[in-house]
PDB file of C-alpha atoms in Angstrom:
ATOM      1  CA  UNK A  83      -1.525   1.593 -32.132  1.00 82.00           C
ATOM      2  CA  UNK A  84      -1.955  -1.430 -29.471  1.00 96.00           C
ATOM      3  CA  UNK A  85      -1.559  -1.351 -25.522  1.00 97.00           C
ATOM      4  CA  UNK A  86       1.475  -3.972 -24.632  1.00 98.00           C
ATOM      5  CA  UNK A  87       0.760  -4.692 -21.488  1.00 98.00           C
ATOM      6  CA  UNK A  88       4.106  -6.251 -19.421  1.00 97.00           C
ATOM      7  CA  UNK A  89       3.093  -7.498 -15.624  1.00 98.00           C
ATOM      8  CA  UNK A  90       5.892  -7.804 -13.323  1.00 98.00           C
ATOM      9  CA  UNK A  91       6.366  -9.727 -10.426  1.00 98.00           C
ATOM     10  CA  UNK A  92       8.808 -11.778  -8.284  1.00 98.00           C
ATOM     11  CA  UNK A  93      10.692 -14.678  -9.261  1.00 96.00           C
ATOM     12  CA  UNK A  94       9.799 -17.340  -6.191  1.00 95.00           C
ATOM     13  CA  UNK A  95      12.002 -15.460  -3.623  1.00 94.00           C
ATOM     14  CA  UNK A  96      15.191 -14.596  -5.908  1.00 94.00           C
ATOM     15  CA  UNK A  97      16.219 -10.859  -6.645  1.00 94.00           C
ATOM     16  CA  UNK A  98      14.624 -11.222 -10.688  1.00 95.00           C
ATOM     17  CA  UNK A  99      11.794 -10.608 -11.868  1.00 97.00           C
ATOM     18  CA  UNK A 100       9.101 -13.072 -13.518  1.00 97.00           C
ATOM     19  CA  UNK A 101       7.547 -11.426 -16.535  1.00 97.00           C
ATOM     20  CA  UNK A 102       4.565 -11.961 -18.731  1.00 97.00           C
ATOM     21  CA  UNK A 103       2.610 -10.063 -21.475  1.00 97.00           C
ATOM     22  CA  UNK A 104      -0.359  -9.486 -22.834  1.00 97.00           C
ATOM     23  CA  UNK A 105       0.655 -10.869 -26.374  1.00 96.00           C
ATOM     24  CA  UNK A 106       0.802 -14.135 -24.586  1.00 96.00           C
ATOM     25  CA  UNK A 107       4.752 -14.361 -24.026  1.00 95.00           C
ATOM     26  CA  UNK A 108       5.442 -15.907 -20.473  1.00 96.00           C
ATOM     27  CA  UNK A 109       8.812 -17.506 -20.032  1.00 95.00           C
ATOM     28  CA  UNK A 110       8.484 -18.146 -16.356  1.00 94.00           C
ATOM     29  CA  UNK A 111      11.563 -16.721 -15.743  1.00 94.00           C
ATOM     30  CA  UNK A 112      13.272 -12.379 -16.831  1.00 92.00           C
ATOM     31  CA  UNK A 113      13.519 -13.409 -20.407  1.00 92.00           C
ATOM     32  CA  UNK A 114      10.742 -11.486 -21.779  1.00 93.00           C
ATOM     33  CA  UNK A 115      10.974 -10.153 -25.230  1.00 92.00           C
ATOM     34  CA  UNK A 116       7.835  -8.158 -25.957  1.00 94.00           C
ATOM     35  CA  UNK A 117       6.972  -7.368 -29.851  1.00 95.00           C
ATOM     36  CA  UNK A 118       5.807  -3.724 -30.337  1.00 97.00           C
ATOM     37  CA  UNK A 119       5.070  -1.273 -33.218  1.00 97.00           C
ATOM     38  CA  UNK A 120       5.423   1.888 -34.215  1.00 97.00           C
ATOM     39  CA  UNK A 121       3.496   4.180 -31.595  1.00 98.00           C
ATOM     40  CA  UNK A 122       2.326   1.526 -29.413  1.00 98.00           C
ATOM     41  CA  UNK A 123       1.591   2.085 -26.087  1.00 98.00           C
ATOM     42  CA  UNK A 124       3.776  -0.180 -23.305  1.00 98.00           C
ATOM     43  CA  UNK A 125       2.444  -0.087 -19.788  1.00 98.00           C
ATOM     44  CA  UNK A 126       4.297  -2.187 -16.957  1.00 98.00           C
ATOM     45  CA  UNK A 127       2.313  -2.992 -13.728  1.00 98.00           C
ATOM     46  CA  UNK A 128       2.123  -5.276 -10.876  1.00 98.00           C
ATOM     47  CA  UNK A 129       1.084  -8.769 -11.920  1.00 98.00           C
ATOM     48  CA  UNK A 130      -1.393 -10.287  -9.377  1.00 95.00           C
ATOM     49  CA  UNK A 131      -0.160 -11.585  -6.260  1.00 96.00           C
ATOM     50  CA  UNK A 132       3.231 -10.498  -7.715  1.00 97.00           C
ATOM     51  CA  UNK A 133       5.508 -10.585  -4.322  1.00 98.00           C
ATOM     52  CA  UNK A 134       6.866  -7.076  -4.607  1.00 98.00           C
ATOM     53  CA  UNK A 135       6.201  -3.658  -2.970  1.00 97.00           C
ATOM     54  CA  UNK A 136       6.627  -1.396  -6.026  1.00 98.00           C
ATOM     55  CA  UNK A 137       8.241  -1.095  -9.436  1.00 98.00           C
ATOM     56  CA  UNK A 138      10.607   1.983  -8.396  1.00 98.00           C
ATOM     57  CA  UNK A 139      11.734   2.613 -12.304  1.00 98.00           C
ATOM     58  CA  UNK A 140      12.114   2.060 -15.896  1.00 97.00           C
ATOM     59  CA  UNK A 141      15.321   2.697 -17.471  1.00 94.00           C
ATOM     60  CA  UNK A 142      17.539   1.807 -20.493  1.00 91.00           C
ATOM     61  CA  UNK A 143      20.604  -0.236 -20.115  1.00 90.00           C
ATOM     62  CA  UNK A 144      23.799   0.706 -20.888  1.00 86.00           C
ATOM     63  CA  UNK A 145      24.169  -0.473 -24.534  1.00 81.00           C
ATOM     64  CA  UNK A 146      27.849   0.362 -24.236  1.00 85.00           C
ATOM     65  CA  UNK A 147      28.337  -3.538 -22.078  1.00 86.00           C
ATOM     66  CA  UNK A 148      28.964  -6.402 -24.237  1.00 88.00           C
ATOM     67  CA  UNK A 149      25.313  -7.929 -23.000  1.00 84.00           C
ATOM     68  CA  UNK A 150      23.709  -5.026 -24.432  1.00 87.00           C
ATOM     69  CA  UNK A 151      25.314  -4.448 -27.710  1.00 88.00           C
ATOM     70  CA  UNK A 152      23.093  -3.212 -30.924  1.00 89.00           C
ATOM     71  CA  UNK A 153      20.250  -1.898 -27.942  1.00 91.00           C
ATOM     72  CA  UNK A 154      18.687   1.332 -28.992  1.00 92.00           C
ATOM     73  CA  UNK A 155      16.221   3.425 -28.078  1.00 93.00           C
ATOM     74  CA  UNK A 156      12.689   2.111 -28.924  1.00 96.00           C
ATOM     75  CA  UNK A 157      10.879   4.348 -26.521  1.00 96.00           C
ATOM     76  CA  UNK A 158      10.189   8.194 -27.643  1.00 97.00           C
ATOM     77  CA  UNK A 159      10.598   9.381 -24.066  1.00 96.00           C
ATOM     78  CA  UNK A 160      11.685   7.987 -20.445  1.00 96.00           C
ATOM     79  CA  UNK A 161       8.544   5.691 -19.220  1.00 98.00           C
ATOM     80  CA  UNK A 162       6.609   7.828 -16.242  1.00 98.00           C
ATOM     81  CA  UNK A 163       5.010   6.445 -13.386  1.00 98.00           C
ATOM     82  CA  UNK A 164       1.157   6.911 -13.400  1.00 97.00           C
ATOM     83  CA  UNK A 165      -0.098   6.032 -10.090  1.00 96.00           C
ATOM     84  CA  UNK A 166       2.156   2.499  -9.920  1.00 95.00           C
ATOM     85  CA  UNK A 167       1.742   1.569 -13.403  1.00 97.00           C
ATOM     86  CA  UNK A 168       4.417   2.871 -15.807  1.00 98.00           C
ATOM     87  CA  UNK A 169       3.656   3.995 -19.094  1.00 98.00           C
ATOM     88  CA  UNK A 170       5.819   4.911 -22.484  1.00 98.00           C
ATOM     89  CA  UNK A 171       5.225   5.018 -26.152  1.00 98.00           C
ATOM     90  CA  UNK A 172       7.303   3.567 -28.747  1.00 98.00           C
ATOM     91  CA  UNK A 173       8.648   6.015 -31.484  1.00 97.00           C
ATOM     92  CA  UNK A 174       6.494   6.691 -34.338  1.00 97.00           C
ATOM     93  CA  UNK A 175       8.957   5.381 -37.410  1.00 96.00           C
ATOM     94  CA  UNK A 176      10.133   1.981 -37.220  1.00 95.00           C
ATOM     95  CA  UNK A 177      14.130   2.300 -36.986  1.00 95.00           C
ATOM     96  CA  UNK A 178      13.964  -1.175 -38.073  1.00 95.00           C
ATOM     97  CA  UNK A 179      12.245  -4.852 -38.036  1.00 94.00           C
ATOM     98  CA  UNK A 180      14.046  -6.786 -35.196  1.00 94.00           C
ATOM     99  CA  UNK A 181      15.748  -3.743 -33.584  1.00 94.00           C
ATOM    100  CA  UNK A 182      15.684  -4.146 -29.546  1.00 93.00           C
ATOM    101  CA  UNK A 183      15.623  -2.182 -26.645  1.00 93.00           C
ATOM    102  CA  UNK A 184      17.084  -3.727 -23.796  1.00 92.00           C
ATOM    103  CA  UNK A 185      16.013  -1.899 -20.341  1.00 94.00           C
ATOM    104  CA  UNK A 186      16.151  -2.094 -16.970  1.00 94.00           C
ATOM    105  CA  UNK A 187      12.902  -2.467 -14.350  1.00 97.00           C
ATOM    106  CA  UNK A 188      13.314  -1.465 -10.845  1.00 97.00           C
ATOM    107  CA  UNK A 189      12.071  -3.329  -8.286  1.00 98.00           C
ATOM    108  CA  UNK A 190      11.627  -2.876  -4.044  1.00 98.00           C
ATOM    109  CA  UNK A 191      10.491  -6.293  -2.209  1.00 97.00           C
ATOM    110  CA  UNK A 192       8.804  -6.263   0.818  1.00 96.00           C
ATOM    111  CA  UNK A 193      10.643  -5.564   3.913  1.00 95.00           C
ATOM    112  CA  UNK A 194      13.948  -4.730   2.295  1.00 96.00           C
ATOM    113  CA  UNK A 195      15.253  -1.570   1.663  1.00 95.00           C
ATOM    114  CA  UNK A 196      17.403  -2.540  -1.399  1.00 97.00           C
ATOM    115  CA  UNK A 197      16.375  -1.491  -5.210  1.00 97.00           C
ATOM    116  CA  UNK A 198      16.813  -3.900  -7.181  1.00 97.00           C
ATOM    117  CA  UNK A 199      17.290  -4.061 -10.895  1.00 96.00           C
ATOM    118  CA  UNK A 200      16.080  -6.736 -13.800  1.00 93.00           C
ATOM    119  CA  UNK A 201      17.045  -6.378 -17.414  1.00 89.00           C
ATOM    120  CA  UNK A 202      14.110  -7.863 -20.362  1.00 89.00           C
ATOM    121  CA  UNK A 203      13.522  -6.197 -23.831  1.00 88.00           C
ATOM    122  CA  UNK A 204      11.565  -4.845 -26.273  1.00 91.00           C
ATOM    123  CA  UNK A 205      11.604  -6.059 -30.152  1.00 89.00           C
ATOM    124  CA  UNK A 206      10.082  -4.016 -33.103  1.00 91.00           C
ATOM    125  CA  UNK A 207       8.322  -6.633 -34.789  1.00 88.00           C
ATOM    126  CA  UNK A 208       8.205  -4.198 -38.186  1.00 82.00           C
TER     127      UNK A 208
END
């Protein structure tokens, strides 16, 4: 079982996210596909200097839109907030090698009342 470690922060001064990992994936941009295993742990939190107030929430996306077609759940429960960072941990049996989870990260920005949301995913990598 590893710790996947996924920092958030703000994309220059957009509404999307900029995402990184601690497998070494950083796109510079939402397009973060993070590799897990069976029973890893996933943590998202704050990246440093990351331009936002909070991440308000981790969700699934609705796999019934086109965009999100053949998502399923990777996670065995809802993600829960622990003090700012959220944690989850992936089910225990591998439902398949390149399965995905797409899900949604909420987001507040400083002085603006709006939640916004940002879409990455997670890929069993066996």
């Amino acid at each position: 079982m590893a710790k996947r470690i996924i920092y958030v922060s703000r994309n220059g001064r957009s509404h999307q996210l900029k995402l990184r990992d601690n497998q070494g994936h950083n796109p510079g941009n939402n397009k973060l596909s993070t590799d897990v295993e069976p029973s890893d742990a996933v943590q998202w939190q704050l990246d440093t200097n990351s331009g936002l107030e909070a991440i308000t929430g981790i969700k699934p996306s609705d796999s019934s839109k086109p965009a999100y077609r053949g998502s399923q759940d990777l996670l065995a429960a809802p993600p829960k907030n622990n003090n700012g960072i959220w944690e989850a941990t992936v089910v225990s049996t591998s439902p398949g090698r390149g399965k995905f989870e797409n899900y949604m990260i909420g987001f507040k920005i400083p002085n603006d009342t709006t939640e916004y949301w940002d879409d990455p995913k997670l890929q069993m990598k066996t």
